[in-house]
Amino acid sequence: MTTSAIDLHELLRAFSERFGDAEGVRCFFAPGRVNLIGEHTDYNGGYVFPAALTFGTYALVKPRNDGMYRFRSMQFAAEADVAVSAVEFRKEDDWANYPKGVLAELLKLEDGAYASKLRGADILYVGNVPNGAGLSSSASIELATALAISTLAQIELPMLTLVKLSQLAENRFVGVNCGIMDQFAVGMGKRDHAVMLKCDTLDYQYVPFRIDGCKLVITNTNKRRGLADSKYNERRQQCEDGVQLLKEKLPRLGNLGELSLEQWEQVKSAISDPIIRNRAEHVVTEDDRVLRARSSLEQGDLATFGKLMNASHESLRDLYEVTGFELDTLYEVASGIKGCVGTRMTGAGFGGCNVSIVKDEAVETFQRTVAEQYTAKTGLVPSFYVCEIGDGAKELQL
Ligand code: GLA
């Protein structure tokens, strides 16, 4: 996929080609997201600071009355026709397992209270979130689906419910043990704002994303994220192991996100395994960086914000070990460029994207220099997206 603009009229034509009459079709949109800082903290109950992007997934939808949901994509070949009575994971359904998972969770919601309203729909998707790049293309499919299906069925659910059930779809149906950050940012994002979220209480705050004189630049390593899911689950487990060990000193500790830096210094000797200790140290220090990043953004102190981004990358590289050659190469090249205020990996890691704040006048040089040096070192050609921050999931008027 590319981030080029989507032509909704073209999409309507494509809908009629696949499903017949497009009369009465409605259109829903859910964005991708970028995380500014606060990585691998969400499933530890810590802080994250993501923002919704202006590119995302569009879903054209028309109701049916026979209990069948038919999922089609303009980009992917796999198609799925699913009866509400038999929503099951099937590997060959590929991307369509995301909308199927959302449907499965909607059917189960509140002990099946809404099941009789779910009478079927034809849905056609098209997206411009780069796929598999760690910008939450899957969460954007989930939220577009959750909003489309629930709205069509006249089930009025708060966005937060759609966010939670989309995460459950991914955890229980697709089998990826992700935290809440992606679905929250995609559902609840707000134009020109970053979302400060505490992931155990779900307390959140919108912080104006003012980076006057600068641009937000995402650089895609274009490296496939092989093995990412198994390494992701391994990191989660290591954090849980860390909590168990720390309970020797803090019996009531529930998650690493509850620890302040000072507390951590006092109790960290309870973890003798250096790998587990490093993982936990990343989480505790990253949480502290998110809080400082929020203050610096509020004060318009971009220089400090940028330094915190760099420190976050280094911690993810040295303590959490989720960066890898390509992301580290991007970091080294980008951080050496004059006019690059801050730069780091974003998302789960192991490939995917880097996010940088770059002074307006340096954006061109940044792209040229990063591309040259990154390609020389890795043999891969990066992609760049100079981004705006957009709204969370919503219906669009056709
Ligand atoms: C992925 C997951 C998120 C979060 C990040 C790392 O994007 O889906 O829940 O854990 O990795 O911060």
PDB file of N, CA, C and O in Angstrom, residues 19-52:
ATOM      1  N   PHE A  19     -20.280  -5.950  -5.616  1.00  0.00           N
ATOM      2  CA  PHE A  19     -21.487  -6.317  -4.866  1.00  0.00           C
ATOM      3  C   PHE A  19     -22.793  -5.910  -5.555  1.00  0.00           C
ATOM      4  O   PHE A  19     -23.858  -6.093  -4.979  1.00  0.00           O
ATOM      5  N   GLY A  20     -22.710  -5.299  -6.750  1.00  0.00           N
ATOM      6  CA  GLY A  20     -23.945  -4.820  -7.372  1.00  0.00           C
ATOM      7  C   GLY A  20     -24.224  -3.385  -6.937  1.00  0.00           C
ATOM      8  O   GLY A  20     -23.298  -2.622  -6.712  1.00  0.00           O
ATOM      9  N   ASP A  21     -25.477  -3.074  -6.767  1.00  0.00           N
ATOM     10  CA  ASP A  21     -25.917  -1.709  -6.514  1.00  0.00           C
ATOM     11  C   ASP A  21     -25.223  -1.055  -5.301  1.00  0.00           C
ATOM     12  O   ASP A  21     -25.197  -1.616  -4.218  1.00  0.00           O
ATOM     13  N   ALA A  22     -24.693   0.172  -5.545  1.00  0.00           N
ATOM     14  CA  ALA A  22     -24.022   0.869  -4.435  1.00  0.00           C
ATOM     15  C   ALA A  22     -24.943   1.886  -3.765  1.00  0.00           C
ATOM     16  O   ALA A  22     -24.504   2.662  -2.925  1.00  0.00           O
ATOM     17  N   GLU A  23     -26.205   1.870  -4.136  1.00  0.00           N
ATOM     18  CA  GLU A  23     -27.181   2.785  -3.528  1.00  0.00           C
ATOM     19  C   GLU A  23     -27.232   2.577  -2.004  1.00  0.00           C
ATOM     20  O   GLU A  23     -27.320   1.442  -1.541  1.00  0.00           O
ATOM     21  N   GLY A  24     -27.165   3.661  -1.268  1.00  0.00           N
ATOM     22  CA  GLY A  24     -27.286   3.539   0.199  1.00  0.00           C
ATOM     23  C   GLY A  24     -26.004   3.123   0.909  1.00  0.00           C
ATOM     24  O   GLY A  24     -26.012   2.858   2.107  1.00  0.00           O
ATOM     25  N   VAL A  25     -24.898   3.094   0.158  1.00  0.00           N
ATOM     26  CA  VAL A  25     -23.630   2.703   0.778  1.00  0.00           C
ATOM     27  C   VAL A  25     -23.130   3.807   1.709  1.00  0.00           C
ATOM     28  O   VAL A  25     -23.297   4.988   1.421  1.00  0.00           O
ATOM     29  N   ARG A  26     -22.537   3.418   2.837  1.00  0.00           N
ATOM     30  CA  ARG A  26     -21.926   4.398   3.751  1.00  0.00           C
ATOM     31  C   ARG A  26     -20.433   4.140   3.842  1.00  0.00           C
ATOM     32  O   ARG A  26     -19.971   3.042   3.542  1.00  0.00           O
ATOM     33  N   CYS A  27     -19.692   5.178   4.255  1.00  0.00           N
ATOM     34  CA  CYS A  27     -18.230   5.057   4.263  1.00  0.00           C
ATOM     35  C   CYS A  27     -17.664   5.379   5.649  1.00  0.00           C
ATOM     36  O   CYS A  27     -18.000   6.400   6.247  1.00  0.00           O
ATOM     37  N   PHE A  28     -16.839   4.493   6.144  1.00  0.00           N
ATOM     38  CA  PHE A  28     -16.203   4.688   7.447  1.00  0.00           C
ATOM     39  C   PHE A  28     -14.688   4.695   7.262  1.00  0.00           C
ATOM     40  O   PHE A  28     -14.161   4.035   6.357  1.00  0.00           O
ATOM     41  N   PHE A  29     -14.030   5.431   8.137  1.00  0.00           N
ATOM     42  CA  PHE A  29     -12.575   5.581   8.027  1.00  0.00           C
ATOM     43  C   PHE A  29     -11.942   5.372   9.401  1.00  0.00           C
ATOM     44  O   PHE A  29     -12.477   5.820  10.411  1.00  0.00           O
ATOM     45  N   ALA A  30     -10.824   4.682   9.430  1.00  0.00           N
ATOM     46  CA  ALA A  30     -10.023   4.633  10.667  1.00  0.00           C
ATOM     47  C   ALA A  30      -8.559   4.799  10.285  1.00  0.00           C
ATOM     48  O   ALA A  30      -8.090   4.200   9.311  1.00  0.00           O
ATOM     49  N   PRO A  31      -7.829   5.646  11.016  1.00  0.00           N
ATOM     50  CA  PRO A  31      -6.458   5.982  10.641  1.00  0.00           C
ATOM     51  C   PRO A  31      -5.440   4.923  11.066  1.00  0.00           C
ATOM     52  O   PRO A  31      -5.746   4.052  11.879  1.00  0.00           O
ATOM     53  N   GLY A  32      -4.227   5.059  10.550  1.00  0.00           N
ATOM     54  CA  GLY A  32      -3.079   4.389  11.150  1.00  0.00           C
ATOM     55  C   GLY A  32      -2.606   5.248  12.318  1.00  0.00           C
ATOM     56  O   GLY A  32      -3.180   6.298  12.601  1.00  0.00           O
ATOM     57  N   ARG A  33      -1.557   4.813  12.993  1.00  0.00           N
ATOM     58  CA  ARG A  33      -1.046   5.628  14.105  1.00  0.00           C
ATOM     59  C   ARG A  33       0.481   5.600  14.115  1.00  0.00           C
ATOM     60  O   ARG A  33       1.111   4.697  13.571  1.00  0.00           O
ATOM     61  N   VAL A  34       1.023   6.642  14.733  1.00  0.00           N
ATOM     62  CA  VAL A  34       2.467   6.620  14.986  1.00  0.00           C
ATOM     63  C   VAL A  34       2.626   6.846  16.484  1.00  0.00           C
ATOM     64  O   VAL A  34       1.875   7.627  17.082  1.00  0.00           O
ATOM     65  N   ASN A  35       3.555   6.132  17.083  1.00  0.00           N
ATOM     66  CA  ASN A  35       3.800   6.378  18.506  1.00  0.00           C
ATOM     67  C   ASN A  35       5.001   7.312  18.636  1.00  0.00           C
ATOM     68  O   ASN A  35       6.079   7.033  18.107  1.00  0.00           O
ATOM     69  N   LEU A  36       4.791   8.443  19.311  1.00  0.00           N
ATOM     70  CA  LEU A  36       5.876   9.437  19.436  1.00  0.00           C
ATOM     71  C   LEU A  36       6.914   8.980  20.447  1.00  0.00           C
ATOM     72  O   LEU A  36       8.107   9.136  20.239  1.00  0.00           O
ATOM     73  N   ILE A  37       6.442   8.430  21.555  1.00  0.00           N
ATOM     74  CA  ILE A  37       7.351   7.897  22.583  1.00  0.00           C
ATOM     75  C   ILE A  37       6.516   7.054  23.554  1.00  0.00           C
ATOM     76  O   ILE A  37       5.298   7.245  23.660  1.00  0.00           O
ATOM     77  N   GLY A  38       7.184   6.106  24.231  1.00  0.00           N
ATOM     78  CA  GLY A  38       6.457   5.213  25.148  1.00  0.00           C
ATOM     79  C   GLY A  38       6.270   3.870  24.477  1.00  0.00           C
ATOM     80  O   GLY A  38       5.160   3.468  24.162  1.00  0.00           O
ATOM     81  N   GLU A  39       7.399   3.162  24.274  1.00  0.00           N
ATOM     82  CA  GLU A  39       7.328   1.910  23.509  1.00  0.00           C
ATOM     83  C   GLU A  39       7.481   0.699  24.422  1.00  0.00           C
ATOM     84  O   GLU A  39       8.332   0.687  25.305  1.00  0.00           O
ATOM     85  N   HIS A  40       6.635  -0.287  24.166  1.00  0.00           N
ATOM     86  CA  HIS A  40       6.602  -1.523  24.970  1.00  0.00           C
ATOM     87  C   HIS A  40       6.261  -1.222  26.429  1.00  0.00           C
ATOM     88  O   HIS A  40       6.688  -1.936  27.331  1.00  0.00           O
ATOM     89  N   THR A  41       5.514  -0.171  26.628  1.00  0.00           N
ATOM     90  CA  THR A  41       5.033   0.163  27.966  1.00  0.00           C
ATOM     91  C   THR A  41       3.549  -0.184  28.116  1.00  0.00           C
ATOM     92  O   THR A  41       3.078  -0.339  29.234  1.00  0.00           O
ATOM     93  N   ASP A  42       2.814  -0.302  26.991  1.00  0.00           N
ATOM     94  CA  ASP A  42       1.341  -0.419  27.130  1.00  0.00           C
ATOM     95  C   ASP A  42       0.933  -1.695  27.858  1.00  0.00           C
ATOM     96  O   ASP A  42       0.126  -1.658  28.789  1.00  0.00           O
ATOM     97  N   TYR A  43       1.529  -2.830  27.480  1.00  0.00           N
ATOM     98  CA  TYR A  43       1.138  -4.082  28.162  1.00  0.00           C
ATOM     99  C   TYR A  43       1.776  -4.187  29.545  1.00  0.00           C
ATOM    100  O   TYR A  43       1.570  -5.171  30.249  1.00  0.00           O
ATOM    101  N   ASN A  44       2.549  -3.181  29.933  1.00  0.00           N
ATOM    102  CA  ASN A  44       3.069  -3.109  31.294  1.00  0.00           C
ATOM    103  C   ASN A  44       2.302  -2.084  32.129  1.00  0.00           C
ATOM    104  O   ASN A  44       2.755  -1.690  33.207  1.00  0.00           O
ATOM    105  N   GLY A  45       1.172  -1.629  31.611  1.00  0.00           N
ATOM    106  CA  GLY A  45       0.353  -0.672  32.367  1.00  0.00           C
ATOM    107  C   GLY A  45       0.968   0.717  32.441  1.00  0.00           C
ATOM    108  O   GLY A  45       0.592   1.518  33.287  1.00  0.00           O
ATOM    109  N   GLY A  46       1.897   1.015  31.558  1.00  0.00           N
ATOM    110  CA  GLY A  46       2.595   2.301  31.607  1.00  0.00           C
ATOM    111  C   GLY A  46       1.968   3.352  30.703  1.00  0.00           C
ATOM    112  O   GLY A  46       0.798   3.261  30.304  1.00  0.00           O
ATOM    113  N   TYR A  47       2.770   4.380  30.389  1.00  0.00           N
ATOM    114  CA  TYR A  47       2.316   5.498  29.554  1.00  0.00           C
ATOM    115  C   TYR A  47       2.724   5.310  28.100  1.00  0.00           C
ATOM    116  O   TYR A  47       3.815   4.810  27.820  1.00  0.00           O
ATOM    117  N   VAL A  48       1.852   5.751  27.195  1.00  0.00           N
ATOM    118  CA  VAL A  48       2.211   5.833  25.774  1.00  0.00           C
ATOM    119  C   VAL A  48       1.797   7.217  25.267  1.00  0.00           C
ATOM    120  O   VAL A  48       0.966   7.893  25.893  1.00  0.00           O
ATOM    121  N   PHE A  49       2.362   7.599  24.128  1.00  0.00           N
ATOM    122  CA  PHE A  49       2.090   8.950  23.608  1.00  0.00           C
ATOM    123  C   PHE A  49       1.966   8.894  22.080  1.00  0.00           C
ATOM    124  O   PHE A  49       2.790   9.459  21.362  1.00  0.00           O
ATOM    125  N   PRO A  50       0.925   8.203  21.590  1.00  0.00           N
ATOM    126  CA  PRO A  50       0.774   8.062  20.135  1.00  0.00           C
ATOM    127  C   PRO A  50      -0.104   9.169  19.528  1.00  0.00           C
ATOM    128  O   PRO A  50      -0.675   9.981  20.259  1.00  0.00           O
ATOM    129  N   ALA A  51      -0.207   9.147  18.220  1.00  0.00           N
ATOM    130  CA  ALA A  51      -1.078  10.076  17.499  1.00  0.00           C
ATOM    131  C   ALA A  51      -1.641   9.355  16.281  1.00  0.00           C
ATOM    132  O   ALA A  51      -0.973   8.482  15.705  1.00  0.00           O
ATOM    133  N   ALA A  52      -2.870   9.719  15.905  1.00  0.00           N
ATOM    134  CA  ALA A  52      -3.478   9.140  14.696  1.00  0.00           C
ATOM    135  C   ALA A  52      -2.936   9.861  13.467  1.00  0.00           C
ATOM    136  O   ALA A  52      -2.618  11.049  13.521  1.00  0.00           O
TER     137      ALA A  52
END
